[in-house]
């Protein structure tokens, strides 16, 4: 008997998830400032070895947030690693670094100073949510959904983040329960409900590996409908660019048709014009190649979560490099 295929969130939705995870998690953890944009996670250590931070993102107030997650104790080695991230962010992005660690074990303090060198001292903030607190949040959500009460913003965010921070042994129960209750939750903002659905879907994939159960819970959440909405968002975001490409594509087709007519005329004339016929064919191929590059560029943009990166800007600016009307 053929195994049932596991439902997987598509690539576009996973990229969308990465963006909204940082945005909503920043708010949920009550970190300073307002989320602005994600930055590359790759760093270079002082010894020129490459590294990768969990998260780098900026706030509208000019902070560069380095948010890490640690399952074990906060050791000297962990603090040294964090200090490398902070120094790199300060140098590379010219923003004010803010370093925080989501701790799965109680650090017993809200922050700690780490002396990287006699002249450089790093302040690291600790975030710890006790399991008892997470259970209370879960019970409150279920109670309010059953009573058909409107959820406030923090309670709505609990639907996504209680499954993320709950202990591994309770992860399946909490995620399944909230997935089944999700469609009945009274969430004021449509966009917020879509975002929480995406994050909850990611938690289903994190806690379950049984195909039947995953498919069942994804249907409960309404993930297929959510993904359709995200597809529409991506198209709306690049609507003008797509319409312009389609217009230029039609113009190219017309030019291609004209070239074919000229080609036919040339064939009826003497053989000395055969070389010109070949030239026309080459130009036609060039037009097709340029049109293909346009389409590839737009497809790349649609998959990107951050349009402020150098790669995205290069693609956008490259439109100027291709003539919209080639003679």
PDB file of C-alpha atoms in Angstrom:
ATOM      1  CA  UNK A   1       0.000   0.000   0.000  1.00  0.00           C
ATOM      2  CA  UNK A   2       1.383   3.372  -1.027  1.00  0.00           C
ATOM      3  CA  UNK A   3       2.103   5.720   1.905  1.00  0.00           C
ATOM      4  CA  UNK A   4      -0.023   8.826   2.028  1.00  0.00           C
ATOM      5  CA  UNK A   5       1.874  11.948   0.966  1.00  0.00           C
ATOM      6  CA  UNK A   6       2.604  14.394   3.780  1.00  0.00           C
ATOM      7  CA  UNK A   7       1.170  17.851   3.206  1.00  0.00           C
ATOM      8  CA  UNK A   8       3.996  20.374   3.020  1.00  0.00           C
ATOM      9  CA  UNK A   9       3.762  24.148   3.168  1.00  0.00           C
ATOM     10  CA  UNK A  10       4.884  25.477  -0.219  1.00  0.00           C
ATOM     11  CA  UNK A  11       8.063  27.519  -0.676  1.00  0.00           C
ATOM     12  CA  UNK A  12       6.281  30.856  -1.015  1.00  0.00           C
ATOM     13  CA  UNK A  13       4.381  30.246   2.244  1.00  0.00           C
ATOM     14  CA  UNK A  14       7.553  29.172   4.060  1.00  0.00           C
ATOM     15  CA  UNK A  15       9.259  32.406   3.043  1.00  0.00           C
ATOM     16  CA  UNK A  16       6.209  34.333   4.189  1.00  0.00           C
ATOM     17  CA  UNK A  17       6.379  32.410   7.474  1.00  0.00           C
ATOM     18  CA  UNK A  18      10.003  33.430   8.020  1.00  0.00           C
ATOM     19  CA  UNK A  19       9.087  37.096   7.644  1.00  0.00           C
ATOM     20  CA  UNK A  20       6.006  37.119   9.871  1.00  0.00           C
ATOM     21  CA  UNK A  21       7.646  34.907  12.510  1.00  0.00           C
ATOM     22  CA  UNK A  22      10.169  37.627  13.307  1.00  0.00           C
ATOM     23  CA  UNK A  23       7.592  40.393  13.118  1.00  0.00           C
ATOM     24  CA  UNK A  24       5.063  38.744  15.449  1.00  0.00           C
ATOM     25  CA  UNK A  25       7.632  37.127  17.732  1.00  0.00           C
ATOM     26  CA  UNK A  26       9.257  40.514  18.328  1.00  0.00           C
ATOM     27  CA  UNK A  27       5.881  41.849  19.422  1.00  0.00           C
ATOM     28  CA  UNK A  28       4.992  38.724  21.427  1.00  0.00           C
ATOM     29  CA  UNK A  29       8.239  38.854  23.417  1.00  0.00           C
ATOM     30  CA  UNK A  30       7.739  42.601  23.979  1.00  0.00           C
ATOM     31  CA  UNK A  31      11.186  43.502  22.685  1.00  0.00           C
ATOM     32  CA  UNK A  32      11.979  47.206  22.231  1.00  0.00           C
ATOM     33  CA  UNK A  33      10.973  49.075  19.111  1.00  0.00           C
ATOM     34  CA  UNK A  34       8.872  48.109  16.096  1.00  0.00           C
ATOM     35  CA  UNK A  35      10.011  45.397  13.682  1.00  0.00           C
ATOM     36  CA  UNK A  36      11.261  46.772  10.376  1.00  0.00           C
ATOM     37  CA  UNK A  37      13.163  44.263   8.211  1.00  0.00           C
ATOM     38  CA  UNK A  38      15.159  41.033   8.290  1.00  0.00           C
ATOM     39  CA  UNK A  39      18.896  41.018   7.554  1.00  0.00           C
ATOM     40  CA  UNK A  40      21.253  38.234   6.396  1.00  0.00           C
ATOM     41  CA  UNK A  41      22.148  35.818   9.192  1.00  0.00           C
ATOM     42  CA  UNK A  42      25.619  35.015   7.883  1.00  0.00           C
ATOM     43  CA  UNK A  43      28.519  36.590   9.751  1.00  0.00           C
ATOM     44  CA  UNK A  44      32.317  36.542   9.668  1.00  0.00           C
ATOM     45  CA  UNK A  45      34.164  35.967  12.955  1.00  0.00           C
ATOM     46  CA  UNK A  46      37.332  37.935  13.789  1.00  0.00           C
ATOM     47  CA  UNK A  47      39.448  34.931  12.719  1.00  0.00           C
ATOM     48  CA  UNK A  48      37.678  35.105   9.310  1.00  0.00           C
ATOM     49  CA  UNK A  49      35.699  31.889   9.871  1.00  0.00           C
ATOM     50  CA  UNK A  50      32.098  32.022   8.715  1.00  0.00           C
ATOM     51  CA  UNK A  51      29.175  31.746  11.130  1.00  0.00           C
ATOM     52  CA  UNK A  52      25.399  32.011  11.158  1.00  0.00           C
ATOM     53  CA  UNK A  53      23.238  33.804  13.709  1.00  0.00           C
ATOM     54  CA  UNK A  54      19.681  32.657  14.469  1.00  0.00           C
ATOM     55  CA  UNK A  55      18.187  36.033  13.558  1.00  0.00           C
ATOM     56  CA  UNK A  56      19.223  39.556  12.646  1.00  0.00           C
ATOM     57  CA  UNK A  57      16.566  42.194  12.027  1.00  0.00           C
ATOM     58  CA  UNK A  58      16.214  45.939  12.382  1.00  0.00           C
ATOM     59  CA  UNK A  59      13.615  48.079  14.123  1.00  0.00           C
ATOM     60  CA  UNK A  60      12.216  51.407  12.984  1.00  0.00           C
ATOM     61  CA  UNK A  61      14.010  53.013  15.934  1.00  0.00           C
ATOM     62  CA  UNK A  62      17.454  52.058  14.593  1.00  0.00           C
ATOM     63  CA  UNK A  63      18.153  48.902  16.600  1.00  0.00           C
ATOM     64  CA  UNK A  64      19.805  45.825  15.079  1.00  0.00           C
ATOM     65  CA  UNK A  65      18.317  42.906  16.994  1.00  0.00           C
ATOM     66  CA  UNK A  66      20.243  39.661  17.306  1.00  0.00           C
ATOM     67  CA  UNK A  67      17.774  37.097  18.675  1.00  0.00           C
ATOM     68  CA  UNK A  68      19.141  33.673  19.589  1.00  0.00           C
ATOM     69  CA  UNK A  69      17.482  30.569  21.031  1.00  0.00           C
ATOM     70  CA  UNK A  70      19.316  28.256  23.424  1.00  0.00           C
ATOM     71  CA  UNK A  71      17.991  24.928  24.716  1.00  0.00           C
ATOM     72  CA  UNK A  72      20.756  24.392  27.273  1.00  0.00           C
ATOM     73  CA  UNK A  73      22.614  26.409  29.877  1.00  0.00           C
ATOM     74  CA  UNK A  74      24.030  29.831  29.043  1.00  0.00           C
ATOM     75  CA  UNK A  75      27.757  29.131  29.235  1.00  0.00           C
ATOM     76  CA  UNK A  76      30.894  31.208  28.697  1.00  0.00           C
ATOM     77  CA  UNK A  77      31.135  29.733  25.195  1.00  0.00           C
ATOM     78  CA  UNK A  78      27.577  30.859  24.366  1.00  0.00           C
ATOM     79  CA  UNK A  79      28.265  34.397  25.584  1.00  0.00           C
ATOM     80  CA  UNK A  80      31.487  34.567  23.593  1.00  0.00           C
ATOM     81  CA  UNK A  81      29.580  33.541  20.467  1.00  0.00           C
ATOM     82  CA  UNK A  82      26.903  36.186  21.127  1.00  0.00           C
ATOM     83  CA  UNK A  83      29.563  38.859  21.610  1.00  0.00           C
ATOM     84  CA  UNK A  84      30.967  38.009  18.167  1.00  0.00           C
ATOM     85  CA  UNK A  85      27.502  38.506  16.668  1.00  0.00           C
ATOM     86  CA  UNK A  86      27.093  41.850  18.402  1.00  0.00           C
ATOM     87  CA  UNK A  87      30.490  43.185  17.294  1.00  0.00           C
ATOM     88  CA  UNK A  88      29.841  42.033  13.722  1.00  0.00           C
ATOM     89  CA  UNK A  89      26.380  43.665  13.630  1.00  0.00           C
ATOM     90  CA  UNK A  90      27.726  46.926  15.057  1.00  0.00           C
ATOM     91  CA  UNK A  91      30.472  47.097  12.424  1.00  0.00           C
ATOM     92  CA  UNK A  92      28.533  45.784   9.405  1.00  0.00           C
ATOM     93  CA  UNK A  93      25.167  47.524   9.771  1.00  0.00           C
ATOM     94  CA  UNK A  94      26.021  50.721  11.672  1.00  0.00           C
ATOM     95  CA  UNK A  95      22.970  50.318  13.887  1.00  0.00           C
ATOM     96  CA  UNK A  96      22.693  50.013  17.655  1.00  0.00           C
ATOM     97  CA  UNK A  97      22.977  46.292  18.529  1.00  0.00           C
ATOM     98  CA  UNK A  98      20.460  44.667  20.871  1.00  0.00           C
ATOM     99  CA  UNK A  99      21.162  41.066  21.834  1.00  0.00           C
ATOM    100  CA  UNK A 100      18.579  38.732  23.392  1.00  0.00           C
ATOM    101  CA  UNK A 101      18.448  34.988  24.030  1.00  0.00           C
ATOM    102  CA  UNK A 102      15.267  32.909  24.274  1.00  0.00           C
ATOM    103  CA  UNK A 103      16.153  30.463  27.042  1.00  0.00           C
ATOM    104  CA  UNK A 104      14.550  27.041  27.433  1.00  0.00           C
ATOM    105  CA  UNK A 105      16.160  26.688  30.868  1.00  0.00           C
ATOM    106  CA  UNK A 106      15.660  29.383  33.485  1.00  0.00           C
ATOM    107  CA  UNK A 107      18.792  31.601  33.501  1.00  0.00           C
ATOM    108  CA  UNK A 108      17.749  33.067  36.857  1.00  0.00           C
ATOM    109  CA  UNK A 109      18.279  36.634  35.656  1.00  0.00           C
ATOM    110  CA  UNK A 110      16.868  39.133  33.147  1.00  0.00           C
ATOM    111  CA  UNK A 111      20.210  40.147  31.640  1.00  0.00           C
ATOM    112  CA  UNK A 112      23.932  39.676  31.986  1.00  0.00           C
ATOM    113  CA  UNK A 113      27.071  41.650  31.156  1.00  0.00           C
ATOM    114  CA  UNK A 114      29.819  39.796  29.341  1.00  0.00           C
ATOM    115  CA  UNK A 115      33.324  41.272  29.178  1.00  0.00           C
ATOM    116  CA  UNK A 116      34.636  40.491  25.734  1.00  0.00           C
ATOM    117  CA  UNK A 117      37.744  42.555  26.389  1.00  0.00           C
ATOM    118  CA  UNK A 118      38.719  45.275  28.896  1.00  0.00           C
ATOM    119  CA  UNK A 119      37.152  47.885  26.616  1.00  0.00           C
ATOM    120  CA  UNK A 120      34.193  45.953  25.191  1.00  0.00           C
ATOM    121  CA  UNK A 121      31.377  44.819  27.475  1.00  0.00           C
ATOM    122  CA  UNK A 122      28.271  43.208  25.966  1.00  0.00           C
ATOM    123  CA  UNK A 123      24.837  43.281  27.611  1.00  0.00           C
ATOM    124  CA  UNK A 124      22.744  40.196  26.818  1.00  0.00           C
ATOM    125  CA  UNK A 125      19.020  40.121  27.612  1.00  0.00           C
ATOM    126  CA  UNK A 126      17.379  36.846  28.654  1.00  0.00           C
ATOM    127  CA  UNK A 127      13.850  35.762  27.787  1.00  0.00           C
ATOM    128  CA  UNK A 128      12.357  32.817  29.665  1.00  0.00           C
ATOM    129  CA  UNK A 129       8.693  31.764  29.701  1.00  0.00           C
ATOM    130  CA  UNK A 130       7.896  29.157  32.395  1.00  0.00           C
ATOM    131  CA  UNK A 131       5.931  26.091  31.288  1.00  0.00           C
ATOM    132  CA  UNK A 132       3.244  26.901  33.868  1.00  0.00           C
ATOM    133  CA  UNK A 133       2.713  30.281  32.195  1.00  0.00           C
ATOM    134  CA  UNK A 134       2.394  28.650  28.775  1.00  0.00           C
ATOM    135  CA  UNK A 135      -0.224  26.200  30.106  1.00  0.00           C
ATOM    136  CA  UNK A 136      -2.246  29.065  31.578  1.00  0.00           C
ATOM    137  CA  UNK A 137      -2.127  30.860  28.256  1.00  0.00           C
ATOM    138  CA  UNK A 138      -3.290  27.711  26.441  1.00  0.00           C
ATOM    139  CA  UNK A 139      -6.196  27.112  28.833  1.00  0.00           C
ATOM    140  CA  UNK A 140      -7.258  30.751  28.519  1.00  0.00           C
ATOM    141  CA  UNK A 141      -7.345  30.536  24.696  1.00  0.00           C
ATOM    142  CA  UNK A 142      -9.408  27.332  24.676  1.00  0.00           C
ATOM    143  CA  UNK A 143     -11.822  28.781  27.223  1.00  0.00           C
ATOM    144  CA  UNK A 144     -12.372  31.998  25.251  1.00  0.00           C
ATOM    145  CA  UNK A 145     -12.822  30.135  21.956  1.00  0.00           C
ATOM    146  CA  UNK A 146     -15.424  27.816  23.508  1.00  0.00           C
ATOM    147  CA  UNK A 147     -17.265  30.839  24.922  1.00  0.00           C
ATOM    148  CA  UNK A 148     -17.045  32.534  21.498  1.00  0.00           C
ATOM    149  CA  UNK A 149     -15.262  35.556  22.942  1.00  0.00           C
ATOM    150  CA  UNK A 150     -13.130  37.938  20.906  1.00  0.00           C
ATOM    151  CA  UNK A 151      -9.406  37.321  21.341  1.00  0.00           C
ATOM    152  CA  UNK A 152      -7.141  40.276  22.045  1.00  0.00           C
ATOM    153  CA  UNK A 153      -3.819  40.604  20.188  1.00  0.00           C
ATOM    154  CA  UNK A 154      -1.709  38.853  22.846  1.00  0.00           C
ATOM    155  CA  UNK A 155      -4.153  35.938  23.032  1.00  0.00           C
ATOM    156  CA  UNK A 156      -4.148  35.632  19.243  1.00  0.00           C
ATOM    157  CA  UNK A 157      -0.348  35.475  19.255  1.00  0.00           C
ATOM    158  CA  UNK A 158      -0.521  32.800  21.970  1.00  0.00           C
ATOM    159  CA  UNK A 159      -2.085  30.442  19.399  1.00  0.00           C
ATOM    160  CA  UNK A 160       1.169  30.494  17.422  1.00  0.00           C
ATOM    161  CA  UNK A 161       3.768  30.851  20.149  1.00  0.00           C
ATOM    162  CA  UNK A 162       2.507  28.581  22.932  1.00  0.00           C
ATOM    163  CA  UNK A 163       3.116  25.562  20.622  1.00  0.00           C
ATOM    164  CA  UNK A 164       6.544  27.009  19.757  1.00  0.00           C
ATOM    165  CA  UNK A 165       7.748  27.374  23.344  1.00  0.00           C
ATOM    166  CA  UNK A 166       5.904  24.504  25.051  1.00  0.00           C
ATOM    167  CA  UNK A 167       7.986  21.509  26.116  1.00  0.00           C
ATOM    168  CA  UNK A 168       8.613  18.753  23.584  1.00  0.00           C
ATOM    169  CA  UNK A 169       6.544  16.189  25.498  1.00  0.00           C
ATOM    170  CA  UNK A 170       3.475  18.453  25.402  1.00  0.00           C
ATOM    171  CA  UNK A 171       4.007  19.831  21.908  1.00  0.00           C
ATOM    172  CA  UNK A 172       1.761  17.395  20.031  1.00  0.00           C
ATOM    173  CA  UNK A 173      -1.207  17.742  22.377  1.00  0.00           C
ATOM    174  CA  UNK A 174      -1.081  21.554  22.468  1.00  0.00           C
ATOM    175  CA  UNK A 175      -0.569  21.912  18.699  1.00  0.00           C
ATOM    176  CA  UNK A 176      -3.358  19.500  17.788  1.00  0.00           C
ATOM    177  CA  UNK A 177      -5.794  21.094  20.227  1.00  0.00           C
ATOM    178  CA  UNK A 178      -5.117  24.630  18.984  1.00  0.00           C
ATOM    179  CA  UNK A 179      -5.210  23.539  15.327  1.00  0.00           C
ATOM    180  CA  UNK A 180      -8.705  22.107  15.779  1.00  0.00           C
ATOM    181  CA  UNK A 181      -9.874  25.178  17.704  1.00  0.00           C
ATOM    182  CA  UNK A 182      -8.305  27.692  15.311  1.00  0.00           C
ATOM    183  CA  UNK A 183     -11.163  27.944  12.802  1.00  0.00           C
ATOM    184  CA  UNK A 184     -13.567  28.835  15.629  1.00  0.00           C
ATOM    185  CA  UNK A 185     -11.323  31.565  17.075  1.00  0.00           C
ATOM    186  CA  UNK A 186     -12.755  35.085  16.874  1.00  0.00           C
ATOM    187  CA  UNK A 187      -9.813  37.098  15.580  1.00  0.00           C
ATOM    188  CA  UNK A 188     -10.621  40.676  14.652  1.00  0.00           C
ATOM    189  CA  UNK A 189      -8.053  41.145  11.868  1.00  0.00           C
ATOM    190  CA  UNK A 190      -8.220  38.943   8.777  1.00  0.00           C
ATOM    191  CA  UNK A 191      -4.514  39.455   8.104  1.00  0.00           C
ATOM    192  CA  UNK A 192      -3.638  38.452  11.654  1.00  0.00           C
ATOM    193  CA  UNK A 193      -5.700  35.258  11.379  1.00  0.00           C
ATOM    194  CA  UNK A 194      -3.905  34.365   8.145  1.00  0.00           C
ATOM    195  CA  UNK A 195      -0.498  34.987   9.728  1.00  0.00           C
ATOM    196  CA  UNK A 196      -1.296  32.909  12.807  1.00  0.00           C
ATOM    197  CA  UNK A 197      -2.589  30.115  10.557  1.00  0.00           C
ATOM    198  CA  UNK A 198       0.736  30.012   8.707  1.00  0.00           C
ATOM    199  CA  UNK A 199       2.722  29.914  11.970  1.00  0.00           C
ATOM    200  CA  UNK A 200       0.449  27.251  13.425  1.00  0.00           C
ATOM    201  CA  UNK A 201       0.899  25.176  10.268  1.00  0.00           C
ATOM    202  CA  UNK A 202       4.664  25.360  10.744  1.00  0.00           C
ATOM    203  CA  UNK A 203       4.211  24.076  14.302  1.00  0.00           C
ATOM    204  CA  UNK A 204       2.213  21.112  12.972  1.00  0.00           C
ATOM    205  CA  UNK A 205       5.164  20.183  10.746  1.00  0.00           C
ATOM    206  CA  UNK A 206       7.527  20.671  13.691  1.00  0.00           C
ATOM    207  CA  UNK A 207       5.681  18.416  16.153  1.00  0.00           C
ATOM    208  CA  UNK A 208       4.231  15.713  13.865  1.00  0.00           C
ATOM    209  CA  UNK A 209       5.701  13.293  11.341  1.00  0.00           C
ATOM    210  CA  UNK A 210       2.635  11.129  10.674  1.00  0.00           C
ATOM    211  CA  UNK A 211       1.248  11.947   7.212  1.00  0.00           C
ATOM    212  CA  UNK A 212      -2.388  11.287   8.091  1.00  0.00           C
ATOM    213  CA  UNK A 213      -2.291  13.494  11.197  1.00  0.00           C
ATOM    214  CA  UNK A 214      -0.432  16.313   9.431  1.00  0.00           C
ATOM    215  CA  UNK A 215      -2.922  16.355   6.561  1.00  0.00           C
ATOM    216  CA  UNK A 216      -5.831  16.292   9.000  1.00  0.00           C
ATOM    217  CA  UNK A 217      -4.548  19.241  11.031  1.00  0.00           C
ATOM    218  CA  UNK A 218      -3.600  21.262   7.951  1.00  0.00           C
ATOM    219  CA  UNK A 219      -7.192  20.888   6.767  1.00  0.00           C
ATOM    220  CA  UNK A 220      -8.443  22.007  10.186  1.00  0.00           C
ATOM    221  CA  UNK A 221      -6.311  25.135   9.936  1.00  0.00           C
ATOM    222  CA  UNK A 222      -7.425  25.741   6.330  1.00  0.00           C
ATOM    223  CA  UNK A 223      -3.867  25.902   5.034  1.00  0.00           C
ATOM    224  CA  UNK A 224      -4.752  25.467   1.365  1.00  0.00           C
ATOM    225  CA  UNK A 225      -7.009  28.546   1.482  1.00  0.00           C
ATOM    226  CA  UNK A 226      -4.326  30.492   3.350  1.00  0.00           C
ATOM    227  CA  UNK A 227      -1.743  29.599   0.695  1.00  0.00           C
ATOM    228  CA  UNK A 228      -4.103  30.790  -2.035  1.00  0.00           C
ATOM    229  CA  UNK A 229      -4.387  34.136  -0.234  1.00  0.00           C
ATOM    230  CA  UNK A 230      -0.596  34.415  -0.016  1.00  0.00           C
ATOM    231  CA  UNK A 231      -0.317  33.668  -3.753  1.00  0.00           C
ATOM    232  CA  UNK A 232      -2.739  36.531  -4.444  1.00  0.00           C
ATOM    233  CA  UNK A 233      -0.713  38.836  -2.174  1.00  0.00           C
ATOM    234  CA  UNK A 234       2.480  38.031  -4.100  1.00  0.00           C
ATOM    235  CA  UNK A 235       0.789  38.797  -7.420  1.00  0.00           C
ATOM    236  CA  UNK A 236      -0.776  42.023  -6.134  1.00  0.00           C
ATOM    237  CA  UNK A 237       2.579  43.177  -4.765  1.00  0.00           C
ATOM    238  CA  UNK A 238       4.164  42.923  -8.220  1.00  0.00           C
ATOM    239  CA  UNK A 239       1.025  43.682 -10.250  1.00  0.00           C
ATOM    240  CA  UNK A 240       2.438  46.682 -12.121  1.00  0.00           C
ATOM    241  CA  UNK A 241       5.690  44.885 -12.921  1.00  0.00           C
ATOM    242  CA  UNK A 242       3.833  41.813 -14.188  1.00  0.00           C
ATOM    243  CA  UNK A 243       1.459  43.862 -16.331  1.00  0.00           C
ATOM    244  CA  UNK A 244       4.393  45.720 -17.861  1.00  0.00           C
ATOM    245  CA  UNK A 245       6.179  42.453 -18.625  1.00  0.00           C
ATOM    246  CA  UNK A 246       3.039  41.006 -20.225  1.00  0.00           C
ATOM    247  CA  UNK A 247       2.655  44.166 -22.350  1.00  0.00           C
ATOM    248  CA  UNK A 248       6.263  43.988 -23.483  1.00  0.00           C
ATOM    249  CA  UNK A 249       5.833  40.283 -24.153  1.00  0.00           C
ATOM    250  CA  UNK A 250       2.900  41.045 -26.477  1.00  0.00           C
ATOM    251  CA  UNK A 251       4.942  43.743 -28.222  1.00  0.00           C
ATOM    252  CA  UNK A 252       7.764  41.270 -28.715  1.00  0.00           C
ATOM    253  CA  UNK A 253       5.332  38.764 -30.223  1.00  0.00           C
ATOM    254  CA  UNK A 254       4.130  41.420 -32.666  1.00  0.00           C
ATOM    255  CA  UNK A 255       7.704  42.294 -33.592  1.00  0.00           C
ATOM    256  CA  UNK A 256       8.415  38.584 -33.980  1.00  0.00           C
ATOM    257  CA  UNK A 257       5.451  38.315 -36.364  1.00  0.00           C
ATOM    258  CA  UNK A 258       6.721  41.307 -38.375  1.00  0.00           C
ATOM    259  CA  UNK A 259      10.128  39.716 -38.663  1.00  0.00           C
ATOM    260  CA  UNK A 260       8.558  36.535 -39.988  1.00  0.00           C
ATOM    261  CA  UNK A 261       6.721  38.553 -42.663  1.00  0.00           C
ATOM    262  CA  UNK A 262       9.923  40.296 -43.636  1.00  0.00           C
ATOM    263  CA  UNK A 263      11.608  36.919 -43.684  1.00  0.00           C
ATOM    264  CA  UNK A 264       9.001  35.697 -46.166  1.00  0.00           C
ATOM    265  CA  UNK A 265       9.529  38.767 -48.353  1.00  0.00           C
ATOM    266  CA  UNK A 266      13.255  38.264 -48.326  1.00  0.00           C
ATOM    267  CA  UNK A 267      12.902  34.674 -49.452  1.00  0.00           C
ATOM    268  CA  UNK A 268      10.983  35.843 -52.508  1.00  0.00           C
ATOM    269  CA  UNK A 269      13.821  38.183 -53.430  1.00  0.00           C
ATOM    270  CA  UNK A 270      17.266  37.250 -54.716  1.00  0.00           C
ATOM    271  CA  UNK A 271      19.681  35.095 -52.748  1.00  0.00           C
ATOM    272  CA  UNK A 272      21.909  38.038 -51.828  1.00  0.00           C
ATOM    273  CA  UNK A 273      19.459  38.840 -49.037  1.00  0.00           C
ATOM    274  CA  UNK A 274      19.869  35.494 -47.267  1.00  0.00           C
ATOM    275  CA  UNK A 275      22.446  36.902 -44.877  1.00  0.00           C
ATOM    276  CA  UNK A 276      20.049  39.648 -43.842  1.00  0.00           C
ATOM    277  CA  UNK A 277      17.430  36.981 -43.187  1.00  0.00           C
ATOM    278  CA  UNK A 278      19.856  35.297 -40.791  1.00  0.00           C
ATOM    279  CA  UNK A 279      20.464  38.599 -39.025  1.00  0.00           C
ATOM    280  CA  UNK A 280      16.722  39.022 -38.471  1.00  0.00           C
ATOM    281  CA  UNK A 281      16.512  35.573 -36.927  1.00  0.00           C
ATOM    282  CA  UNK A 282      19.325  36.409 -34.518  1.00  0.00           C
ATOM    283  CA  UNK A 283      17.567  39.597 -33.464  1.00  0.00           C
ATOM    284  CA  UNK A 284      14.373  37.626 -32.880  1.00  0.00           C
ATOM    285  CA  UNK A 285      16.288  35.228 -30.629  1.00  0.00           C
ATOM    286  CA  UNK A 286      17.718  38.177 -28.688  1.00  0.00           C
ATOM    287  CA  UNK A 287      14.235  39.535 -28.071  1.00  0.00           C
ATOM    288  CA  UNK A 288      13.108  36.162 -26.740  1.00  0.00           C
ATOM    289  CA  UNK A 289      16.119  35.927 -24.428  1.00  0.00           C
ATOM    290  CA  UNK A 290      15.502  39.392 -23.013  1.00  0.00           C
ATOM    291  CA  UNK A 291      11.839  38.580 -22.451  1.00  0.00           C
ATOM    292  CA  UNK A 292      12.879  35.375 -20.651  1.00  0.00           C
ATOM    293  CA  UNK A 293      15.248  37.314 -18.388  1.00  0.00           C
ATOM    294  CA  UNK A 294      12.378  39.672 -17.495  1.00  0.00           C
ATOM    295  CA  UNK A 295      10.207  36.747 -16.442  1.00  0.00           C
ATOM    296  CA  UNK A 296      12.977  35.071 -14.422  1.00  0.00           C
ATOM    297  CA  UNK A 297      13.641  38.323 -12.571  1.00  0.00           C
ATOM    298  CA  UNK A 298       9.981  38.764 -11.613  1.00  0.00           C
ATOM    299  CA  UNK A 299       9.722  35.137 -10.461  1.00  0.00           C
ATOM    300  CA  UNK A 300      12.753  35.656  -8.199  1.00  0.00           C
ATOM    301  CA  UNK A 301      11.225  38.823  -6.733  1.00  0.00           C
ATOM    302  CA  UNK A 302       7.977  36.998  -5.967  1.00  0.00           C
ATOM    303  CA  UNK A 303       9.885  34.444  -3.878  1.00  0.00           C
ATOM    304  CA  UNK A 304      11.886  37.029  -1.904  1.00  0.00           C
ATOM    305  CA  UNK A 305      10.685  38.097   1.535  1.00  0.00           C
ATOM    306  CA  UNK A 306      12.872  41.226   1.686  1.00  0.00           C
ATOM    307  CA  UNK A 307      13.055  43.583  -1.326  1.00  0.00           C
ATOM    308  CA  UNK A 308      15.745  45.743   0.310  1.00  0.00           C
ATOM    309  CA  UNK A 309      18.549  43.229  -0.253  1.00  0.00           C
ATOM    310  CA  UNK A 310      21.256  43.961  -2.874  1.00  0.00           C
ATOM    311  CA  UNK A 311      20.064  40.984  -4.974  1.00  0.00           C
ATOM    312  CA  UNK A 312      16.463  42.267  -5.084  1.00  0.00           C
ATOM    313  CA  UNK A 313      17.578  45.803  -5.966  1.00  0.00           C
ATOM    314  CA  UNK A 314      19.788  44.470  -8.775  1.00  0.00           C
ATOM    315  CA  UNK A 315      16.844  42.576 -10.280  1.00  0.00           C
ATOM    316  CA  UNK A 316      14.551  45.616 -10.066  1.00  0.00           C
ATOM    317  CA  UNK A 317      17.172  47.960 -11.520  1.00  0.00           C
ATOM    318  CA  UNK A 318      18.002  45.490 -14.299  1.00  0.00           C
ATOM    319  CA  UNK A 319      14.694  46.421 -15.989  1.00  0.00           C
ATOM    320  CA  UNK A 320      16.448  49.553 -17.208  1.00  0.00           C
ATOM    321  CA  UNK A 321      19.124  47.471 -18.891  1.00  0.00           C
ATOM    322  CA  UNK A 322      16.656  45.823 -21.276  1.00  0.00           C
ATOM    323  CA  UNK A 323      15.089  47.946 -24.020  1.00  0.00           C
ATOM    324  CA  UNK A 324      11.319  47.822 -23.926  1.00  0.00           C
ATOM    325  CA  UNK A 325      11.135  48.421 -27.702  1.00  0.00           C
ATOM    326  CA  UNK A 326      13.830  46.792 -29.804  1.00  0.00           C
ATOM    327  CA  UNK A 327      13.981  47.694 -33.450  1.00  0.00           C
TER     328      UNK A 327
END
